[in-house]
mmCIF file with all atom_site columns, C-alpha atoms in Angstrom:
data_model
loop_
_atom_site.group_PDB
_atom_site.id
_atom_site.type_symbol
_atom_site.label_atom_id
_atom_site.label_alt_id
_atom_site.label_comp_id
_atom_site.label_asym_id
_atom_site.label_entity_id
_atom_site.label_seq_id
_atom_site.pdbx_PDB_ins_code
_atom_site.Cartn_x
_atom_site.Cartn_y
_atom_site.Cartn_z
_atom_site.occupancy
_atom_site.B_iso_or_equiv
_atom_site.pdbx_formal_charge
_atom_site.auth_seq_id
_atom_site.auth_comp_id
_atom_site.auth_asym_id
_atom_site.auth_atom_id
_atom_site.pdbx_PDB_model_num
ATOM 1   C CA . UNK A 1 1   ? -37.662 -90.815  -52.551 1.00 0.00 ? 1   UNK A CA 1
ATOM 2   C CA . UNK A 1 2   ? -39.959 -93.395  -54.015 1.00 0.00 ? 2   UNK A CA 1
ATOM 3   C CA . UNK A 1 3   ? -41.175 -95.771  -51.557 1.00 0.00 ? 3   UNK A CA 1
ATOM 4   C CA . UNK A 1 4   ? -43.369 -99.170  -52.135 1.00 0.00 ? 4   UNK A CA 1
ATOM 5   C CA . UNK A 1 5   ? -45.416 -100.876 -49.939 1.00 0.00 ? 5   UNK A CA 1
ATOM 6   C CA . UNK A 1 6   ? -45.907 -104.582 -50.793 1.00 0.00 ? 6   UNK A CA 1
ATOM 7   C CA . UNK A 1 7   ? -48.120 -106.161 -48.686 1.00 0.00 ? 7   UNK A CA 1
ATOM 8   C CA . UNK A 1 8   ? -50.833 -109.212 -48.617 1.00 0.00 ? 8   UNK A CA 1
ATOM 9   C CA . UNK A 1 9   ? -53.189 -109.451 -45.990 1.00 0.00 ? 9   UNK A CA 1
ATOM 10  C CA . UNK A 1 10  ? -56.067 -112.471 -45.288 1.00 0.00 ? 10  UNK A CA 1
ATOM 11  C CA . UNK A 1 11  ? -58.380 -110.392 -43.055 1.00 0.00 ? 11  UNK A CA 1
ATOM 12  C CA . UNK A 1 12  ? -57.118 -106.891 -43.549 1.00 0.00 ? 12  UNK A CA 1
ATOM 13  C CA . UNK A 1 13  ? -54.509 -106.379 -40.419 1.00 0.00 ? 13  UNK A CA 1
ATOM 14  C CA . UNK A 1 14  ? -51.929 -106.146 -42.681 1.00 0.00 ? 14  UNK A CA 1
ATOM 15  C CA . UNK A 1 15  ? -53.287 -103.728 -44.714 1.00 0.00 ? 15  UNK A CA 1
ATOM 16  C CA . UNK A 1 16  ? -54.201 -101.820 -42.523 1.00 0.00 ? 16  UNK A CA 1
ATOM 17  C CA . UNK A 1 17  ? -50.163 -101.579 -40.905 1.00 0.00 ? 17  UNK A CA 1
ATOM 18  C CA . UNK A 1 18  ? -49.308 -100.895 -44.444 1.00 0.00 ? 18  UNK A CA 1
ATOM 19  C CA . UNK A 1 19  ? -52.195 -97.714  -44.567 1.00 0.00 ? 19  UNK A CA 1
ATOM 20  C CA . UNK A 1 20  ? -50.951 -96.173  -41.363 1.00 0.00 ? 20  UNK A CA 1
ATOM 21  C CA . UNK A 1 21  ? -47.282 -96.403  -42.454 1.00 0.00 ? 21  UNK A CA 1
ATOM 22  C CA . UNK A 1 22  ? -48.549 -94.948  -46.161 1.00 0.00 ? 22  UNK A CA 1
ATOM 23  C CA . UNK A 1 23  ? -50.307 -91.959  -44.239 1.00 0.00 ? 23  UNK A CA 1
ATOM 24  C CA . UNK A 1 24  ? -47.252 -91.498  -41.588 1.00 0.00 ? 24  UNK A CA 1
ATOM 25  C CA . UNK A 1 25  ? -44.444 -91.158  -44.506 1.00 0.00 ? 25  UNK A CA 1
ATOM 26  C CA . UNK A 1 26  ? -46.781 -89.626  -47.554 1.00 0.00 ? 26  UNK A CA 1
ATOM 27  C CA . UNK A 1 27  ? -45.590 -86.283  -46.864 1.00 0.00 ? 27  UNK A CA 1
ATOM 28  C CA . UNK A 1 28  ? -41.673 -87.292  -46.727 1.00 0.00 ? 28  UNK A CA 1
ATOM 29  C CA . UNK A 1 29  ? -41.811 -89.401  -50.111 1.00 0.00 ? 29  UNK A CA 1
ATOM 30  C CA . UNK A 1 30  ? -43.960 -90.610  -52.330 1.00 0.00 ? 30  UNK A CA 1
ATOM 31  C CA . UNK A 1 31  ? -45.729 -93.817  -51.669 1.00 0.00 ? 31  UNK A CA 1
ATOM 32  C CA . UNK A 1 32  ? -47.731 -96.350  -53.697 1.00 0.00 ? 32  UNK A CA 1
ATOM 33  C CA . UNK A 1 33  ? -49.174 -99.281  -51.433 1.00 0.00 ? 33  UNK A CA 1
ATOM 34  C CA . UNK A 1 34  ? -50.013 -102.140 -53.403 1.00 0.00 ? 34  UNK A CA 1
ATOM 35  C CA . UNK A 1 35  ? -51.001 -105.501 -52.406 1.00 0.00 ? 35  UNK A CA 1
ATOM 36  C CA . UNK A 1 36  ? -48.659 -108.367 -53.639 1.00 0.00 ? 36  UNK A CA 1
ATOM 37  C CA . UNK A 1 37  ? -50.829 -109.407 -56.894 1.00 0.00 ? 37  UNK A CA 1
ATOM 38  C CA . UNK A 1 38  ? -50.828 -106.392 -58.206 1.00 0.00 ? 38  UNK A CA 1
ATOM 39  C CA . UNK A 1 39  ? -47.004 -105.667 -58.550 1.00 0.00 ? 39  UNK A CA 1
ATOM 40  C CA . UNK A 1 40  ? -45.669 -105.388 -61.872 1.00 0.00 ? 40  UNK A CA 1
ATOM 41  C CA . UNK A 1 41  ? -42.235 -103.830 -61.292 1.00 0.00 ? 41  UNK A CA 1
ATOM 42  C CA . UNK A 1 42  ? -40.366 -102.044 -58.972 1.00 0.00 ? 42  UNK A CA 1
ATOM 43  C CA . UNK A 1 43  ? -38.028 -100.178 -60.810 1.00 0.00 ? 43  UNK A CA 1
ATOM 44  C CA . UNK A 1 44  ? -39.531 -96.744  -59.614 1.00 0.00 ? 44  UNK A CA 1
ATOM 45  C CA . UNK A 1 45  ? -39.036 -98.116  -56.198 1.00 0.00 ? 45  UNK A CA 1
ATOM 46  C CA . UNK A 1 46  ? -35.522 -96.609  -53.750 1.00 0.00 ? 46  UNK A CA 1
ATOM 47  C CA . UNK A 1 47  ? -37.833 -97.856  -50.923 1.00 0.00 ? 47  UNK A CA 1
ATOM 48  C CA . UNK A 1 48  ? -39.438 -101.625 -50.954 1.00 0.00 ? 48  UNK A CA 1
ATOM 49  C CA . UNK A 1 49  ? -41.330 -102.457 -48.085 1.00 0.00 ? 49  UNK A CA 1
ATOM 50  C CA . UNK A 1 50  ? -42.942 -106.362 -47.876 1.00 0.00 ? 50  UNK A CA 1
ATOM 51  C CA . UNK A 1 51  ? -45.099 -106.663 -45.492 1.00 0.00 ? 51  UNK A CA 1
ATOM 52  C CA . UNK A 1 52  ? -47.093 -109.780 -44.649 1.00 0.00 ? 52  UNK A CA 1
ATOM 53  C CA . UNK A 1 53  ? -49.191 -112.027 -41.674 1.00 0.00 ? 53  UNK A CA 1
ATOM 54  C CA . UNK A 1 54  ? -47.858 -115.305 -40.736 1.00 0.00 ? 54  UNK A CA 1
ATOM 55  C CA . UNK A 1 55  ? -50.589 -117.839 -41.117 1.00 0.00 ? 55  UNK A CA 1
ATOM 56  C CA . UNK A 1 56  ? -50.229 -121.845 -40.168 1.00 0.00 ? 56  UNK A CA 1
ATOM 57  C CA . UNK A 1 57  ? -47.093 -120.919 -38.878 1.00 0.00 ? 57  UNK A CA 1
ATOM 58  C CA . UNK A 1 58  ? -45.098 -119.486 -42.018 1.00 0.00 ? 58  UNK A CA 1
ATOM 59  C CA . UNK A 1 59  ? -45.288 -116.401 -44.161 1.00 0.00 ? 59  UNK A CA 1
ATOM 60  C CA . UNK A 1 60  ? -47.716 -116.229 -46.814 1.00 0.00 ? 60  UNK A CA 1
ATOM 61  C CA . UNK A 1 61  ? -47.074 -118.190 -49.639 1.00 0.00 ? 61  UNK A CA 1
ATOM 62  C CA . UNK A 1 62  ? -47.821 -114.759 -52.206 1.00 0.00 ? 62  UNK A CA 1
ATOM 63  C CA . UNK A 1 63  ? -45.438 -113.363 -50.292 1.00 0.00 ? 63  UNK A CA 1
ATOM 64  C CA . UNK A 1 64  ? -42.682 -115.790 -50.799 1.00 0.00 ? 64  UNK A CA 1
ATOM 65  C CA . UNK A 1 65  ? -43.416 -116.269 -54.275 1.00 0.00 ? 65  UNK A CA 1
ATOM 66  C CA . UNK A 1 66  ? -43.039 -112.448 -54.802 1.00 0.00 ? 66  UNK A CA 1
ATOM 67  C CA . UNK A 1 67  ? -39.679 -112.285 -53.672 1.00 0.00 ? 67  UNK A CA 1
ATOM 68  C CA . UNK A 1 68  ? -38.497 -114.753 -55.942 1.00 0.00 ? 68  UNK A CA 1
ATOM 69  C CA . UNK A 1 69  ? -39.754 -113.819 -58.815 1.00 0.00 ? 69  UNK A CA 1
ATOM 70  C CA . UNK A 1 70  ? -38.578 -110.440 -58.192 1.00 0.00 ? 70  UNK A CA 1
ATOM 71  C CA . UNK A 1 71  ? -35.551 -111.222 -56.384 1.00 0.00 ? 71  UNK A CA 1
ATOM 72  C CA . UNK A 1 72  ? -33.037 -109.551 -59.480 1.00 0.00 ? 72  UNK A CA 1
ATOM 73  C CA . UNK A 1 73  ? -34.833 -106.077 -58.866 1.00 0.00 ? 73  UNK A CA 1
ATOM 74  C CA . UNK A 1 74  ? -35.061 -106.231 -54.977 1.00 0.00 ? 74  UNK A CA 1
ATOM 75  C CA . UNK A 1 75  ? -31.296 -106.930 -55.629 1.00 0.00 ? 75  UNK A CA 1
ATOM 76  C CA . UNK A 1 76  ? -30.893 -103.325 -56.407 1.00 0.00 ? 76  UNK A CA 1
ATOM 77  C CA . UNK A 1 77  ? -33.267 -101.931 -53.672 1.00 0.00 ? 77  UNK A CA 1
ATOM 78  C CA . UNK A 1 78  ? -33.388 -100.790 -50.469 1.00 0.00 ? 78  UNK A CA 1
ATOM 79  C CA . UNK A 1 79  ? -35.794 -103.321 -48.560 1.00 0.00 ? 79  UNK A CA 1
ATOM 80  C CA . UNK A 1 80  ? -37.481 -103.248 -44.890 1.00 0.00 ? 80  UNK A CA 1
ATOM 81  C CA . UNK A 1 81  ? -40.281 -106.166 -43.564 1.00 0.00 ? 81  UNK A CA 1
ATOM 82  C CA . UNK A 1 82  ? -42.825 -106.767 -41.639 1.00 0.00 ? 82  UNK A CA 1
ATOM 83  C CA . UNK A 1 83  ? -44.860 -108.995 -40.401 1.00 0.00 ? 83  UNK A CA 1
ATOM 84  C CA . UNK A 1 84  ? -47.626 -109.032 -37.862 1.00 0.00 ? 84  UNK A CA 1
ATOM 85  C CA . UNK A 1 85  ? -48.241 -112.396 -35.818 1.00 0.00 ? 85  UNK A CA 1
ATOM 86  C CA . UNK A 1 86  ? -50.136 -113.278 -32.866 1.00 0.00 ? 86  UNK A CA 1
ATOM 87  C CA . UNK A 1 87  ? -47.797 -115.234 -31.239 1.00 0.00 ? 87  UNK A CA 1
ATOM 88  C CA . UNK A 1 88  ? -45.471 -111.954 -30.026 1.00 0.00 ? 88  UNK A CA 1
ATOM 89  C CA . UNK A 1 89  ? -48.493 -111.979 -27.230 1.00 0.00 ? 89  UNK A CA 1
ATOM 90  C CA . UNK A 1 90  ? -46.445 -114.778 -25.638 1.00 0.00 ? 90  UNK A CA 1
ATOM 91  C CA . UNK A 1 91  ? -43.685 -112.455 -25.110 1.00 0.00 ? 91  UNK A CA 1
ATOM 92  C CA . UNK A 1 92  ? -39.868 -113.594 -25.167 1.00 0.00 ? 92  UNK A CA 1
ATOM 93  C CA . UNK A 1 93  ? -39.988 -116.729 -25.856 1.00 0.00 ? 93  UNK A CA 1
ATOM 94  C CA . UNK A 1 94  ? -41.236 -116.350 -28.898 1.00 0.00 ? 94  UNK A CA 1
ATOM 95  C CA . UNK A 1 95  ? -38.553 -114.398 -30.286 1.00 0.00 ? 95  UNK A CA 1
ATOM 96  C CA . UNK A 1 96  ? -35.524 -116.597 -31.258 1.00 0.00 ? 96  UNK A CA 1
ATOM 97  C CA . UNK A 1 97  ? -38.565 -118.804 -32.950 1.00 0.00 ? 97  UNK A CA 1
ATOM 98  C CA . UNK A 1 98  ? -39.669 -115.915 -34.875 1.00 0.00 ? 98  UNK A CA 1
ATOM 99  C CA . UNK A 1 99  ? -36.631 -114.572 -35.822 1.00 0.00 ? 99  UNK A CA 1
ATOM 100 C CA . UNK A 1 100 ? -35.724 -118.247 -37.117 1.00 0.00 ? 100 UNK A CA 1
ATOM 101 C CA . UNK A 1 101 ? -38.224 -119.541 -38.558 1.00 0.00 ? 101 UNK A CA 1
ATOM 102 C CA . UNK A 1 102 ? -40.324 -116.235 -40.044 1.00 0.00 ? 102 UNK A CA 1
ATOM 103 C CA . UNK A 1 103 ? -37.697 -113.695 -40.693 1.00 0.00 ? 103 UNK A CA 1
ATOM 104 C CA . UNK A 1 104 ? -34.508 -115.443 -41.776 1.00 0.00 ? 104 UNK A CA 1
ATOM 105 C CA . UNK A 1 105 ? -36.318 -117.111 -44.346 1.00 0.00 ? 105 UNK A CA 1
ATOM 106 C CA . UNK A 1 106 ? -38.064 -114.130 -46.004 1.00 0.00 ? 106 UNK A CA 1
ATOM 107 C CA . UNK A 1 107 ? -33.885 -112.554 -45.915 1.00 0.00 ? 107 UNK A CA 1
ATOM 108 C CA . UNK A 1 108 ? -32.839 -115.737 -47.201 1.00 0.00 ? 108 UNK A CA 1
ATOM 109 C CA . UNK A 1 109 ? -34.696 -114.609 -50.522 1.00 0.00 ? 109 UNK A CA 1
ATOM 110 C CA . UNK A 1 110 ? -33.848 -111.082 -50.688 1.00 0.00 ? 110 UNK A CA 1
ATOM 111 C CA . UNK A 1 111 ? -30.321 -110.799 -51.642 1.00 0.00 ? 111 UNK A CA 1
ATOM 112 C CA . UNK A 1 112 ? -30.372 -106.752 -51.649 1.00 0.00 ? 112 UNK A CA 1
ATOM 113 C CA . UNK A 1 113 ? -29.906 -104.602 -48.949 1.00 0.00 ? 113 UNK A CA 1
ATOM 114 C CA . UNK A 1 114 ? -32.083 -105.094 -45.925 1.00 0.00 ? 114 UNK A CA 1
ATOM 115 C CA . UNK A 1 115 ? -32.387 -101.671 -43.652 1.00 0.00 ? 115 UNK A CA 1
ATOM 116 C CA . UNK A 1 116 ? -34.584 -103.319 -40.844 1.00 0.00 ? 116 UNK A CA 1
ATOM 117 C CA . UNK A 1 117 ? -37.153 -105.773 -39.913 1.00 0.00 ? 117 UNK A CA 1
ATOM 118 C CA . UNK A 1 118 ? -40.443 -105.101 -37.269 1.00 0.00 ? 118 UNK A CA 1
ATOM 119 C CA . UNK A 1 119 ? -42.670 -107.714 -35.885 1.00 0.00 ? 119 UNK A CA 1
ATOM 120 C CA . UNK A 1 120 ? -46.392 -106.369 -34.555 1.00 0.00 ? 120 UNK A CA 1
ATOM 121 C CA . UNK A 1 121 ? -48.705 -108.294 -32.890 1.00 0.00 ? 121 UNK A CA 1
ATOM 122 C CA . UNK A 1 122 ? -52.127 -108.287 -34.252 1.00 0.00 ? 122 UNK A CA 1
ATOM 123 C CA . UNK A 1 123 ? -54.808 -111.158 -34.894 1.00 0.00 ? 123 UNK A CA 1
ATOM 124 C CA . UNK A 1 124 ? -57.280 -111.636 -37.140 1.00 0.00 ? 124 UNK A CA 1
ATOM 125 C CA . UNK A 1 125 ? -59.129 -108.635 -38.728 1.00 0.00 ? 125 UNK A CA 1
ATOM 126 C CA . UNK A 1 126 ? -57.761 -106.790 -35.531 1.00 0.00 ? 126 UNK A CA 1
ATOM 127 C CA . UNK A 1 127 ? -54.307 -104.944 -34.441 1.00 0.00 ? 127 UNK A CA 1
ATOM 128 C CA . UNK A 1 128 ? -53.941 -102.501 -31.617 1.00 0.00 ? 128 UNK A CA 1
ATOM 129 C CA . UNK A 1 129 ? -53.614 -98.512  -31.853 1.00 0.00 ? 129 UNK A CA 1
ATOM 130 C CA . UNK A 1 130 ? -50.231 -99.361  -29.971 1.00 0.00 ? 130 UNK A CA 1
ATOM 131 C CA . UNK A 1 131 ? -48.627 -101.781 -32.637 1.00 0.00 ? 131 UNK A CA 1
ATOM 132 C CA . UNK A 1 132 ? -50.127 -99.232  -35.508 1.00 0.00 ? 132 UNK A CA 1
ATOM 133 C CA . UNK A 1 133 ? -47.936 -96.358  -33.953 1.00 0.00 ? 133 UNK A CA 1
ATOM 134 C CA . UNK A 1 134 ? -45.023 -98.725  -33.275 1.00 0.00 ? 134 UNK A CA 1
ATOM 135 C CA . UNK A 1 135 ? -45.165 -99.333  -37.361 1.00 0.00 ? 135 UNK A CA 1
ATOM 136 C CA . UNK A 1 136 ? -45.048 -95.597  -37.627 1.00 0.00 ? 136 UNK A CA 1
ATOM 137 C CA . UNK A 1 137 ? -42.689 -94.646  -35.894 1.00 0.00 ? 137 UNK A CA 1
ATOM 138 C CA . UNK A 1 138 ? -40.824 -97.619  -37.544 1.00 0.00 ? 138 UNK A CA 1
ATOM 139 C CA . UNK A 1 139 ? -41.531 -96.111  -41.021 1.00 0.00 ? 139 UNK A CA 1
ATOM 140 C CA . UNK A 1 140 ? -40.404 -92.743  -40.148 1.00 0.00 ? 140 UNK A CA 1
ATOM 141 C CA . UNK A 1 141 ? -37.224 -93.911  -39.227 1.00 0.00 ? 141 UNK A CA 1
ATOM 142 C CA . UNK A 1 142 ? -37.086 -95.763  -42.603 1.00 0.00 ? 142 UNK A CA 1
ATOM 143 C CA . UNK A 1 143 ? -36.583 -93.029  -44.875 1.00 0.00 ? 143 UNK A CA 1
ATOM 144 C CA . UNK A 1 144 ? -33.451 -92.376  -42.799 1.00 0.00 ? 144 UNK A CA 1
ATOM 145 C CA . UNK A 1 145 ? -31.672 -95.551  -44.462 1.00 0.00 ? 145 UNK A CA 1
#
């Protein structure tokens, strides 16, 4: 299985989620983790994973623009998110807002198959050892889908 990780990251959290699930599901498929400027197709890709940090209150604008412009391929994929957001420190109440207003519109714009969705907590330049193994554990279950 071919699996991409498409991420962009301000301060490095992100990048570093998208590392540790690289490293957890390397030896399962093959993975290429490249951040969102860089992509130039994913036709190799079975596996898309977007992963992103919600800054000012909305997903990165990269981000966004990515999956429009590649919104035809990702039609044909396989796709998983994530983002990581400081606000999940606040607990439940957080979560219909979240799901609302960060998710939904990042599945408004992928109109191919969507296998799951994890939110992390993390802030800026910093994410705990916790959330990292909740992401692998996440990924591992990926390659199930």
């Amino acid at each position: 299985m071919k699996v991409c990780i498409i991420y962009d990251s301000k301060h490095g959290t992100t990048e570093k989620v998208a590392e540790a699930i690289k490293e957890t599901i390397e030896k399962y498929a093959n993975v290429d983790v490249v951040r969102v400027s860089e992509v130039k197709s994913l036709k190799a890709c079975e596996l898309v994973i977007v992963g992103m940090p919600i800054y000012y209150e909305r997903p990165l604008k990269s981000i966004l623009e990515f999956l429009e412009k590649h919104s035809d391929e990702l039609e044909k994929k396989k796709v998983a998110i994530f983002i990581v957001y400081f606000a999940v420190a606040f607990g439940s109440l957080v979560r219909w807002h979240i799901q609302n207003h960060y998710i939904k519109p990042l599945k408004e714009r992928i109109h191919g198959e969507i296998v799951d969705t994890l939110v992390l907590r993390g802030g800026i330049g910093n994410i705990r050892e916790g959330e990292i193994e909740k992401a692998r554990r996440w990924a591992f279950r990926l390659l199930d889908f």
